Coordinates of C-alpha atoms in Angstrom, one line a residue:
X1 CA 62.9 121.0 107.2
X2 CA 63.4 120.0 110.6
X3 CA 61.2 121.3 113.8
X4 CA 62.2 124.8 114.7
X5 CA 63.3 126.4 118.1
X6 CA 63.3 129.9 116.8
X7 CA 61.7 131.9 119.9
X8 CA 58.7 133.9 117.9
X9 CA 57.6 130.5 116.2
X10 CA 57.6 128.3 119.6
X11 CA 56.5 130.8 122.3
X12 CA 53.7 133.3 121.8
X13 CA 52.9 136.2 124.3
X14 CA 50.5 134.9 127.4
X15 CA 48.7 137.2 129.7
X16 CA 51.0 138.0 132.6
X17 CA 49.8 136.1 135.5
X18 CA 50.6 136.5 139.0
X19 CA 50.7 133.6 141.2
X20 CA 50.3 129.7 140.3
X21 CA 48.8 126.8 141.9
X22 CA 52.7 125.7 142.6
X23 CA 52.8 129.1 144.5
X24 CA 49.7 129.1 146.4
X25 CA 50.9 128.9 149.5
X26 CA 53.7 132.0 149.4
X27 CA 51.9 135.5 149.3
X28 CA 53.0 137.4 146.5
X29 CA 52.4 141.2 146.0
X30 CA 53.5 143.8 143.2
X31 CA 54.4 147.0 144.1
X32 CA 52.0 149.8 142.7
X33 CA 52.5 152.6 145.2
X34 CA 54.4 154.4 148.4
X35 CA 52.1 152.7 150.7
X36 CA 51.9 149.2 149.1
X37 CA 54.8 146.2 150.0
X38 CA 55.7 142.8 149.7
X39 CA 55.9 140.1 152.0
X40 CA 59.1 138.2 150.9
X41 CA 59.7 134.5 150.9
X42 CA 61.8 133.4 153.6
X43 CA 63.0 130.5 150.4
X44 CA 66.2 131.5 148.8
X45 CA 65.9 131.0 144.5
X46 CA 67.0 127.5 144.8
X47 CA 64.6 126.7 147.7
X48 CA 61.6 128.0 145.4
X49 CA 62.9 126.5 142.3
X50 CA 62.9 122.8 144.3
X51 CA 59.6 123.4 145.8
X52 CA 58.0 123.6 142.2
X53 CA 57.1 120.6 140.4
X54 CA 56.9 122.5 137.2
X55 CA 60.5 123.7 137.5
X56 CA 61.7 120.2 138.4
X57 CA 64.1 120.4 134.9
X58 CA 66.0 123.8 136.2
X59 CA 66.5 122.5 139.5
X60 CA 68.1 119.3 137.3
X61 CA 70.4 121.5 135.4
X62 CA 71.7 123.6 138.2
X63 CA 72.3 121.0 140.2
X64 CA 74.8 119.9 137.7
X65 CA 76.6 122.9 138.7
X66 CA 77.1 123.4 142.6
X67 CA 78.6 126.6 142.3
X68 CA 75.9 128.3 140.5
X69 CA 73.6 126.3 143.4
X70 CA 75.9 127.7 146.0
X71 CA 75.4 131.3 144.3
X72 CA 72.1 131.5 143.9
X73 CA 71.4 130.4 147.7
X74 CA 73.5 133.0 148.7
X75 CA 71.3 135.2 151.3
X76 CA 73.1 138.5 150.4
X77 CA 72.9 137.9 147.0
X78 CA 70.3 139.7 144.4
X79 CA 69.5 137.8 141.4
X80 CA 66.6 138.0 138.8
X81 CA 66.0 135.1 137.2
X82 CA 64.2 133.7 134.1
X83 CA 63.3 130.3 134.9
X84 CA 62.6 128.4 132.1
X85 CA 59.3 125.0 132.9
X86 CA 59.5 121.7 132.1
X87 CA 57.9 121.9 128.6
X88 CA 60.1 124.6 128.2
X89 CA 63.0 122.4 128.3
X90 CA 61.5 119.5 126.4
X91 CA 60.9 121.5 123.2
X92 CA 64.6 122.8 123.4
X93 CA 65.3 118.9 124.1
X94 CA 63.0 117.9 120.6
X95 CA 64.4 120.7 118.5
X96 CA 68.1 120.0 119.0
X97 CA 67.0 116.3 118.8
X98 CA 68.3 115.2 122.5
X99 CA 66.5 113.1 124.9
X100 CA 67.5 114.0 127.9
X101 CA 69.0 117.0 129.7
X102 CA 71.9 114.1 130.2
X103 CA 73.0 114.3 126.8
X104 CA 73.1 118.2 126.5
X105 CA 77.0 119.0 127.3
X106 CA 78.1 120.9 130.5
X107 CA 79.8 123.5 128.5
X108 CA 76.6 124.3 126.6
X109 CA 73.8 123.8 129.5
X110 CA 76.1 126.0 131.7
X111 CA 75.8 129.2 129.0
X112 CA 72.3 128.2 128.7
X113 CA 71.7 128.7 132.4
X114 CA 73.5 131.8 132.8
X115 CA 72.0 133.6 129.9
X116 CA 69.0 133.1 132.3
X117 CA 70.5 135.0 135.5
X118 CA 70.5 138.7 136.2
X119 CA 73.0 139.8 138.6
X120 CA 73.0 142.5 141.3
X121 CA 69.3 143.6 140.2
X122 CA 65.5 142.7 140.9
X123 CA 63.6 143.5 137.8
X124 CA 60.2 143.2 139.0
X125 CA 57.6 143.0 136.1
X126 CA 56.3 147.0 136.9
X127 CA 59.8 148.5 136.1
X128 CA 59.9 146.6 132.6
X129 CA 59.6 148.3 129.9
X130 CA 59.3 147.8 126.2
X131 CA 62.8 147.6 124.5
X132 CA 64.8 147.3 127.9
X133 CA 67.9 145.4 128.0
X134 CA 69.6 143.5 130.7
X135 CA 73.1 142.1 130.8
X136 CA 73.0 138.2 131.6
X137 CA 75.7 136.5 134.0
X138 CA 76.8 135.1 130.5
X139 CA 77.8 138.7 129.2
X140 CA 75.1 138.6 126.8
X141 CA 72.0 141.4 127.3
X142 CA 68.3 139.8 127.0
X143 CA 65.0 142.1 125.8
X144 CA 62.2 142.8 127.2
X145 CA 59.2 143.4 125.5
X146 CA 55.7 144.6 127.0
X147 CA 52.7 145.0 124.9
X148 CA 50.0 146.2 127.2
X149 CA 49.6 143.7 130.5
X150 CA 51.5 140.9 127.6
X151 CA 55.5 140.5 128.9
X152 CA 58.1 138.8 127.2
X153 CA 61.9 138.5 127.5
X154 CA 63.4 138.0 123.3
X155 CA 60.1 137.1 122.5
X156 CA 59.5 134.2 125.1
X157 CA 56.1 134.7 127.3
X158 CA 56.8 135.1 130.7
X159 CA 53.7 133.3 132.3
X160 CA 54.3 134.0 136.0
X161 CA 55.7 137.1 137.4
X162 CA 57.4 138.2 140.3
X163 CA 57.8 135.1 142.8
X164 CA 59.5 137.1 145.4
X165 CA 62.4 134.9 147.1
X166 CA 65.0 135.7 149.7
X167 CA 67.7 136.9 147.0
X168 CA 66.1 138.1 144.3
X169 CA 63.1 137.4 142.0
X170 CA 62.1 135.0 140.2
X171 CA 59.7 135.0 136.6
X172 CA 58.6 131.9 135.3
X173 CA 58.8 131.6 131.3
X174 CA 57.0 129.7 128.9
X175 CA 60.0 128.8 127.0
X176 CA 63.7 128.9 127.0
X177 CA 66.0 132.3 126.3
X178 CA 68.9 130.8 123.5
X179 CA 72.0 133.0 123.8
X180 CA 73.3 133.8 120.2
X181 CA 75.8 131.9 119.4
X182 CA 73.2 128.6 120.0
X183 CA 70.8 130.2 118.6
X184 CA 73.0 130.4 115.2
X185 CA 73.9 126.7 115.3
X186 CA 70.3 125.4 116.0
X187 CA 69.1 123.6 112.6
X188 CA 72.4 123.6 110.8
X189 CA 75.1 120.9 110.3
X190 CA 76.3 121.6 113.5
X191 CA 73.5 121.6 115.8
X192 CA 73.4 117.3 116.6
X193 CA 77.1 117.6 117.6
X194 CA 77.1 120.8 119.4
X195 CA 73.9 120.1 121.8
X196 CA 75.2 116.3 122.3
X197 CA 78.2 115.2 125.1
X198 CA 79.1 112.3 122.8
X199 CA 80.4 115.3 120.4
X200 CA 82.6 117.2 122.5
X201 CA 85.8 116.9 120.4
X202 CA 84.6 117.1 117.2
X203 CA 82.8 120.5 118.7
X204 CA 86.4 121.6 120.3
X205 CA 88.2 120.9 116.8
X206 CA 85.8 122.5 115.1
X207 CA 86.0 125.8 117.1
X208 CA 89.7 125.7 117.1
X209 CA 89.9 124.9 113.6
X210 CA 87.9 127.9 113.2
X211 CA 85.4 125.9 110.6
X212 CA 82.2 126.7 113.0
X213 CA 81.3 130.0 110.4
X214 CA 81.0 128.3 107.7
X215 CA 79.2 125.1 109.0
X216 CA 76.2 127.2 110.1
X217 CA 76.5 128.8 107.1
X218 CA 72.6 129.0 106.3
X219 CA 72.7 129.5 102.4
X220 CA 75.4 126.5 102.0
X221 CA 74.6 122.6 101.6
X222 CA 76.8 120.5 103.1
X223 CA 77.1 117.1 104.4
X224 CA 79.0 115.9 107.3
X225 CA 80.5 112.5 108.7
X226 CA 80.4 113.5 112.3
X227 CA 82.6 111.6 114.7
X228 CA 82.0 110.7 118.0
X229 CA 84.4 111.3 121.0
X230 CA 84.8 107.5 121.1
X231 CA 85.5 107.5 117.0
X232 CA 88.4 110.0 117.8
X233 CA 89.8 107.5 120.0
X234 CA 89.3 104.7 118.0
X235 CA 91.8 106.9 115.6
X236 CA 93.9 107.2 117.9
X237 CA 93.2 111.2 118.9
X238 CA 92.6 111.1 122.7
X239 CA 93.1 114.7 122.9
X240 CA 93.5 117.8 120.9
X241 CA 96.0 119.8 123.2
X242 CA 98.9 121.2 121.2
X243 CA 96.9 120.7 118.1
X244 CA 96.2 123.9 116.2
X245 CA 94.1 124.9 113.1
X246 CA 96.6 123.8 110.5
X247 CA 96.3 120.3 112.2
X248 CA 92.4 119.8 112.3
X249 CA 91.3 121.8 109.2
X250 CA 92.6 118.9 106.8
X251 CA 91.1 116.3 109.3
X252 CA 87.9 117.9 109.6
X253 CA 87.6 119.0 105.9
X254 CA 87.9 115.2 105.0
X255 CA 84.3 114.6 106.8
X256 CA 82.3 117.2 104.9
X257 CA 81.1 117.4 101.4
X258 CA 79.9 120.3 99.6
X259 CA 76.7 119.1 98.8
X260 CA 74.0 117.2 100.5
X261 CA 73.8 113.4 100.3
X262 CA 71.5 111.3 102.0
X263 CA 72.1 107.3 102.6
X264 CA 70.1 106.2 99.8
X265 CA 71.8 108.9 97.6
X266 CA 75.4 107.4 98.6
X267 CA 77.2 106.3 95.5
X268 CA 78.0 102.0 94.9
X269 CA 80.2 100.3 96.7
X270 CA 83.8 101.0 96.0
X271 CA 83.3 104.5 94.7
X272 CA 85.2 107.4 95.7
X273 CA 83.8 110.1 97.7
X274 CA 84.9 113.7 97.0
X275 CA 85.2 116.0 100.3
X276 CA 86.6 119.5 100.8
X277 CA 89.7 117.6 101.6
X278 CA 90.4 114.7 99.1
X279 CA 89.3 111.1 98.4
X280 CA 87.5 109.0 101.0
X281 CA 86.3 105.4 99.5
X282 CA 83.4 103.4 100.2
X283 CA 82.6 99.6 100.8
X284 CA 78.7 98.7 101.2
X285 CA 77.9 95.0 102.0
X286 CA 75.2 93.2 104.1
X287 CA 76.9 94.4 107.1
X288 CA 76.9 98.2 106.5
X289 CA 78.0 100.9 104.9
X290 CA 82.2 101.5 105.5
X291 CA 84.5 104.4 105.1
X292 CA 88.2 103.7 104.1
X293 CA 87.8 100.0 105.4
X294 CA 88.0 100.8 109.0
X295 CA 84.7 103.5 110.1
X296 CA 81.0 102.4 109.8
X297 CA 78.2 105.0 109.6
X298 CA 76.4 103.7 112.5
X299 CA 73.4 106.5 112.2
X300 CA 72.3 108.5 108.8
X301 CA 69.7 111.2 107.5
X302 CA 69.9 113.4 110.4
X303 CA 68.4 115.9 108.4
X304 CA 69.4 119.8 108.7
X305 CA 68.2 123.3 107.4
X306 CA 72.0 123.2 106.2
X307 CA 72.7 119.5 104.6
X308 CA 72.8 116.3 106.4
X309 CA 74.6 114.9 109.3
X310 CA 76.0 110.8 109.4
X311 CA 78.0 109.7 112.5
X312 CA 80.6 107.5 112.1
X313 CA 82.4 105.7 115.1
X314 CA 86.2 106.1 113.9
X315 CA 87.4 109.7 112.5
X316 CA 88.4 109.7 109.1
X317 CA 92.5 110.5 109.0
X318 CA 93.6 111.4 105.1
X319 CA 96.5 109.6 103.9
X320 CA 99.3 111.7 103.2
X321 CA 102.0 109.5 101.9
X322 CA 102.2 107.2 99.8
X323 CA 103.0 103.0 100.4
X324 CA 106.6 102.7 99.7
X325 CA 106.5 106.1 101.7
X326 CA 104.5 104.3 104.7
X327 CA 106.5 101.1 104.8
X328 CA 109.7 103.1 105.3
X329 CA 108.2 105.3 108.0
X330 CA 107.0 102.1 109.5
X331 CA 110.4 100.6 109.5
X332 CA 111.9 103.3 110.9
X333 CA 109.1 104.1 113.7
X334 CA 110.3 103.1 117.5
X335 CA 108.1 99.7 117.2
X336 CA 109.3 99.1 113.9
X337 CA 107.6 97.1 110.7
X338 CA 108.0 96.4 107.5
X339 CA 111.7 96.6 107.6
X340 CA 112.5 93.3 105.7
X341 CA 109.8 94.5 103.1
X342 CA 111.8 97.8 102.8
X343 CA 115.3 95.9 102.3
X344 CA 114.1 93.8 99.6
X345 CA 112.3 96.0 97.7
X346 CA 115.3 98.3 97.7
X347 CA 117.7 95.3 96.8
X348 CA 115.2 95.1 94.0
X349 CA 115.3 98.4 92.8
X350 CA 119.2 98.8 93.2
X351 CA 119.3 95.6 90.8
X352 CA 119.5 96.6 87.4
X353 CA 118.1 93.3 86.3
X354 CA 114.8 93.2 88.7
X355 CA 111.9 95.4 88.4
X356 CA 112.0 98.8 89.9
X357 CA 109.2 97.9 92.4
X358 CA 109.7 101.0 94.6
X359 CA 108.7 103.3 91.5
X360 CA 106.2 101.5 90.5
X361 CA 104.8 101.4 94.1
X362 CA 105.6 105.3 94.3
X363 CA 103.1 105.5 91.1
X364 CA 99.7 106.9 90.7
X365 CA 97.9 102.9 91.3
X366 CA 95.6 102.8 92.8
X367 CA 97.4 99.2 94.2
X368 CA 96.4 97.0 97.1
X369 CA 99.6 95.1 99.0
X370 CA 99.4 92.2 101.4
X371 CA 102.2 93.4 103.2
X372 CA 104.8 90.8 104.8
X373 CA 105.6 91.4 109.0
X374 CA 109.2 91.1 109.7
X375 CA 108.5 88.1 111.2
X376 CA 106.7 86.6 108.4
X377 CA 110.4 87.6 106.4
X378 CA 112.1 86.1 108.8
X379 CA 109.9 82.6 109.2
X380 CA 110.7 82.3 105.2
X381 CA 114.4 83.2 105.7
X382 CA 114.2 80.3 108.1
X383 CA 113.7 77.4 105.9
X384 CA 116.0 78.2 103.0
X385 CA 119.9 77.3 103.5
X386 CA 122.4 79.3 105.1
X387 CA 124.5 80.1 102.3
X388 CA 127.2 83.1 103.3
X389 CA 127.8 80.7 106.7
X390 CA 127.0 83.7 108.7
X391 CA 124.8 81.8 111.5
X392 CA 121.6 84.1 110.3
X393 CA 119.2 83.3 108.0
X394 CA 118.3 86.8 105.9
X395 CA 117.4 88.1 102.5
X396 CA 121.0 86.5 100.9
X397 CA 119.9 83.9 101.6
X398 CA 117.0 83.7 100.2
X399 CA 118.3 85.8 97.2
X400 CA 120.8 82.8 96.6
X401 CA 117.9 79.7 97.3
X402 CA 116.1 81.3 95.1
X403 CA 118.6 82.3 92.4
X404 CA 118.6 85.7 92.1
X405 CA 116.8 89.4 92.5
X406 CA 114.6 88.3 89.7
X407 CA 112.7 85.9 91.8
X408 CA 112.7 87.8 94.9
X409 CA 111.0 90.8 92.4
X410 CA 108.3 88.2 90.7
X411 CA 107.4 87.0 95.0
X412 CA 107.1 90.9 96.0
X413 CA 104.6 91.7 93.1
X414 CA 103.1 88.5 93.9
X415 CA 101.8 90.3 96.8
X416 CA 100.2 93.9 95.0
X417 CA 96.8 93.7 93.0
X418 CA 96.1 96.2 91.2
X419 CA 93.2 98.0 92.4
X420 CA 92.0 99.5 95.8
X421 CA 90.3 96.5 98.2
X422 CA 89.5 97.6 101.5
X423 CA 88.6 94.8 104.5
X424 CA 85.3 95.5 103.8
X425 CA 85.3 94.8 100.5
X426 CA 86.1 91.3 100.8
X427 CA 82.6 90.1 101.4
X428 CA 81.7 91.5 97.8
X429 CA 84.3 89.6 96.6
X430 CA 83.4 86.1 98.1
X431 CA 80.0 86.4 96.8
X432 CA 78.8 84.3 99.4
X433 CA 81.6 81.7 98.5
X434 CA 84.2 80.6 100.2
X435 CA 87.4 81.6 98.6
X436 CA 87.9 83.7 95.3
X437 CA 91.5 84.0 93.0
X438 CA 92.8 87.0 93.2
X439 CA 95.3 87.8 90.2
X440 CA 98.8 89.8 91.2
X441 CA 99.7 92.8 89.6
X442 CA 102.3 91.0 87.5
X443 CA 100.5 88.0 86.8
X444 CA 99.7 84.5 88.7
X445 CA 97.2 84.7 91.0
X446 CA 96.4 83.2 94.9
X447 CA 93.4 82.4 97.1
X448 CA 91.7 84.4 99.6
X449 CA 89.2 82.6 101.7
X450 CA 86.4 83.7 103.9
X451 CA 88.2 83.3 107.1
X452 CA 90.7 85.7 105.6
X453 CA 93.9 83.8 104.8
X454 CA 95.4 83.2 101.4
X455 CA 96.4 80.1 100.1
X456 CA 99.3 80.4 97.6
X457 CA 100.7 78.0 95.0
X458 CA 104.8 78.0 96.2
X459 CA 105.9 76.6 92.8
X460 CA 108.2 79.0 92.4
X461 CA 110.7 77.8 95.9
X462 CA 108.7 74.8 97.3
X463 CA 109.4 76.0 100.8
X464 CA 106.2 74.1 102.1
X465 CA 105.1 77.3 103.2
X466 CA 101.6 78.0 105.1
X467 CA 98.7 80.2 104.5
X468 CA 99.2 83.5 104.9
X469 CA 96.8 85.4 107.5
X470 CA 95.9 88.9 107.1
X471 CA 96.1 90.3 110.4
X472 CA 95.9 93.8 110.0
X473 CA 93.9 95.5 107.4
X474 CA 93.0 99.1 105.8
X475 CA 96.3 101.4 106.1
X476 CA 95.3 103.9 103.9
X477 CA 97.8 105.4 101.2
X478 CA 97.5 108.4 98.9
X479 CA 97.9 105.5 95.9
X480 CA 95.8 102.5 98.0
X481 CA 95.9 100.4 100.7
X482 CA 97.9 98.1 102.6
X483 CA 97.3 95.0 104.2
X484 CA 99.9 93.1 106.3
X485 CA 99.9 89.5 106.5
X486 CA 101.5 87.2 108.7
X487 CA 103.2 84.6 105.7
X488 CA 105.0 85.5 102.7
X489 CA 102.8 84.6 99.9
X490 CA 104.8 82.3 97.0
X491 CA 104.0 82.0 93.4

């Protein structure tokens, strides 16, 4: 189990002490009758809180917010506040696993700081009394507690009381007041995001999706592939405006499993992971462990009351169609792809003699295609005849050098293995060699070297053609993956 921040196990009771070294020099008095008085400080809250070295951490954090600054310098203000000392904010730092008040998210220091403020009152320490409430700036109430001259506010010492100041009063705790709704996260699955800027969207979708309930779920197990902010761009989500719970649920479901599973518990390469939300797949070499081809785990074993927490540095997307049903959205997309692969795979299929490639392709698989570019059709298209006398090289063309559907049908399976081989997977492969044969789906086989081209045999059409480059890998498909490749590959 990882440290704890829960109040009654950090902070215990302290004597309530007036006055501190840091205060010696401002004269501090409590009021105990008619005829006794205070002398106040001439130092607004701010000023008081800048001249203490031990509060050096608030003055940090507010100052990350000029308008709370600006509010509690007012001179016609009245404010009690809880001020929280540098050791306070280092064991909140330790227990939510942060180094530095830096990494803790605006959104989140901001509630932290106002569940510290009072409002329109001075609570000074004589008027407390046991089971009193006050309502925060935040909206949320905080309880005292007094057990003889012993004061706390939820269970957190207060170890100086009553440092009078311009606008208000100020009590110095020995530890830090956590609203609830931090409070809940703290040592669950969602505490390393939620306390962490470099989390911000994956806290946001996770809010919105409304998934945050069951994630801090204390009598579940889960573990969680947490992307950064930077992982969401790397997948292409800059933002999540106009993006509702129906849109992140499936996303975010696809990062967590139901159980919890550590790094060295991770299943062998090439194995399929089971989330709330489908398939993910692994690749494990020398270099890492991979998600889907295209996300590394970059950290592991962040260890939680609740499961486990991995970050990854690209979000995880879950295929949804399939890789005929890819290639034609791609061919029909604004930048368009993979429209000369959809034309001959359909001549194919509309050819009673050829295979029916598209049904096979629409099939359970799982299949791995080295996809063609357009241009890659086209470059081949280019060194056969032109046959219809049409001034443009195409697919007739071809069909007609190479004497018929059939052919064009035994080149396009040429470039589908059957199987699911993700970029990262290719190093397993090798073996530490530098090519290995890979065998088509329909028989023959090619050569994929290390430097990730593939030599093929061209026996069938002796075009003279060049090796083939991949130069974009891991689209994932609900039946596999594609690969697209700059040559077409001959048998």
């Amino acid at each position: 189990m990882k440290h704890s921040i829960q109040e009654p196990k950090l902070f215990k009771g302290i004597k309530l002490a007036l006055g501190t070294a840091a205060f010696a020099l401002i004269l501090l008095t409590t009021s105990c009758g008619d005829d006794d008085s205070a002398v106040v400080s001439a130092d607004s809250i701010v000023e008081i809180a800048a001249e203490t070295d031990n509060l050096s951490s608030l003055v940090a954090a507010l100052n990350r917010f000029p308008d709370l600054v600006n509010a509690l310098s007012d001179e016609n203000g009245s404010f009690t506040i809880f001020a929280p000392t540098n050791a306070s904010f280092s064991a909140l730092l330790e227990a939510t696993g942060q180094t530095s008040l830096d990494n803790v998210p605006d959104a989140v220091l901001r509630r932290v700081l106002e569940y510290h403020v009072v409002s329109g009152s001075e609570l000074v320490s004589t008027a407390l009394t046991d089971g009193a409430t006050a309502t925060t700036v935040l909206g949320e109430d905080i309880t005292v507690g007094v057990d003889g001259s012993d004061v706390t506010i939820n269970s957190v010492a207060v170890a100086t009381a009553d440092v009078e100041a311009s606008n208000g009063i100020v009590h110095i705790l020995d530890g830090i007041l956590v609203p609830s709704l931090e409070s809940s996260i703290l040592n669950t699955v969602v505490e390393p995001a939620y306390f962490n800027k470099d989390f911000t969207i994956l806290t946001e979708a996770v809010v919105t999706a409304g998934l945050l309930n069951t994630l801090i779920d204390s009598d579940a197990n889960f573990t969680v592939f947490a992307p950064t902010n930077d992982a969401f761009e790397a997948a292409g989500i800059t933002s999540l405006e106009g993006l509702t719970a129906n849109d992140l649920t499936p996303i975010l479901q696809y990062h967590v499993l139901d159980s919890e599973v550590k790094q060295a518990d991770l299943p062998a390469t090439g194995s399929a992971v089971t989330t709330l939300n489908g398939d993910f797949y692994l690749s494990i070499n020398s270099d890492g462990v991979f998600i889907n081809g295209l996300t590394e785990v970059t950290a592991t074993d962040i260890d939680q009351d609740n499961g486990v927490v991995h970050v990854i540095n690209r979000t995880l997307i879950p295929a949804d169609e399939d890789i005929v049903e890819i290639a034609v959205a791609a061919s029909e997309a604004s930048d368009a792809e993979f429209g000369q692969l959809v034309a001959a795979l359909t001549a194919v299929e509309n050819d009673e003699m050829a295979a029916d490639l598209i049904t096979v392709l629409k099939g359970d698989g799982p299949f791995t295609v080295f996809a063609p570019t357009d241009a890659a059709f086209q470059a081949l298209y280019d060194k056969v005849p032109d046959s219809d006398d049409d001034g443009d090289n195409d697919i007739t063309d071809l069909v007609a050098a190479a004497g018929g559907l059939d052919v064009i049908a035994t080149v396009l399976q040429y470039h589908v293995y059957s199987g699911r081989v993700f970029s990262k997977d290719i190093p397993n492969l090798l073996d530490g060699n530098a090519s290995v044969s890979i065998s088509a789906v329909a028989g023959g086989s090619w050569t994929l070297n290390s430097d990730l081209t593939i030599t093929d045999t061209d026996g069938a059409l002796s075009l003279g053609t060049s090796n083939a480059a991949i130069v974009g890998t891991d689209i994932l498909a609900t039946n596999g993956v594609i690969h697209t490749i700059d040559q077409v590959i001959l048998p």
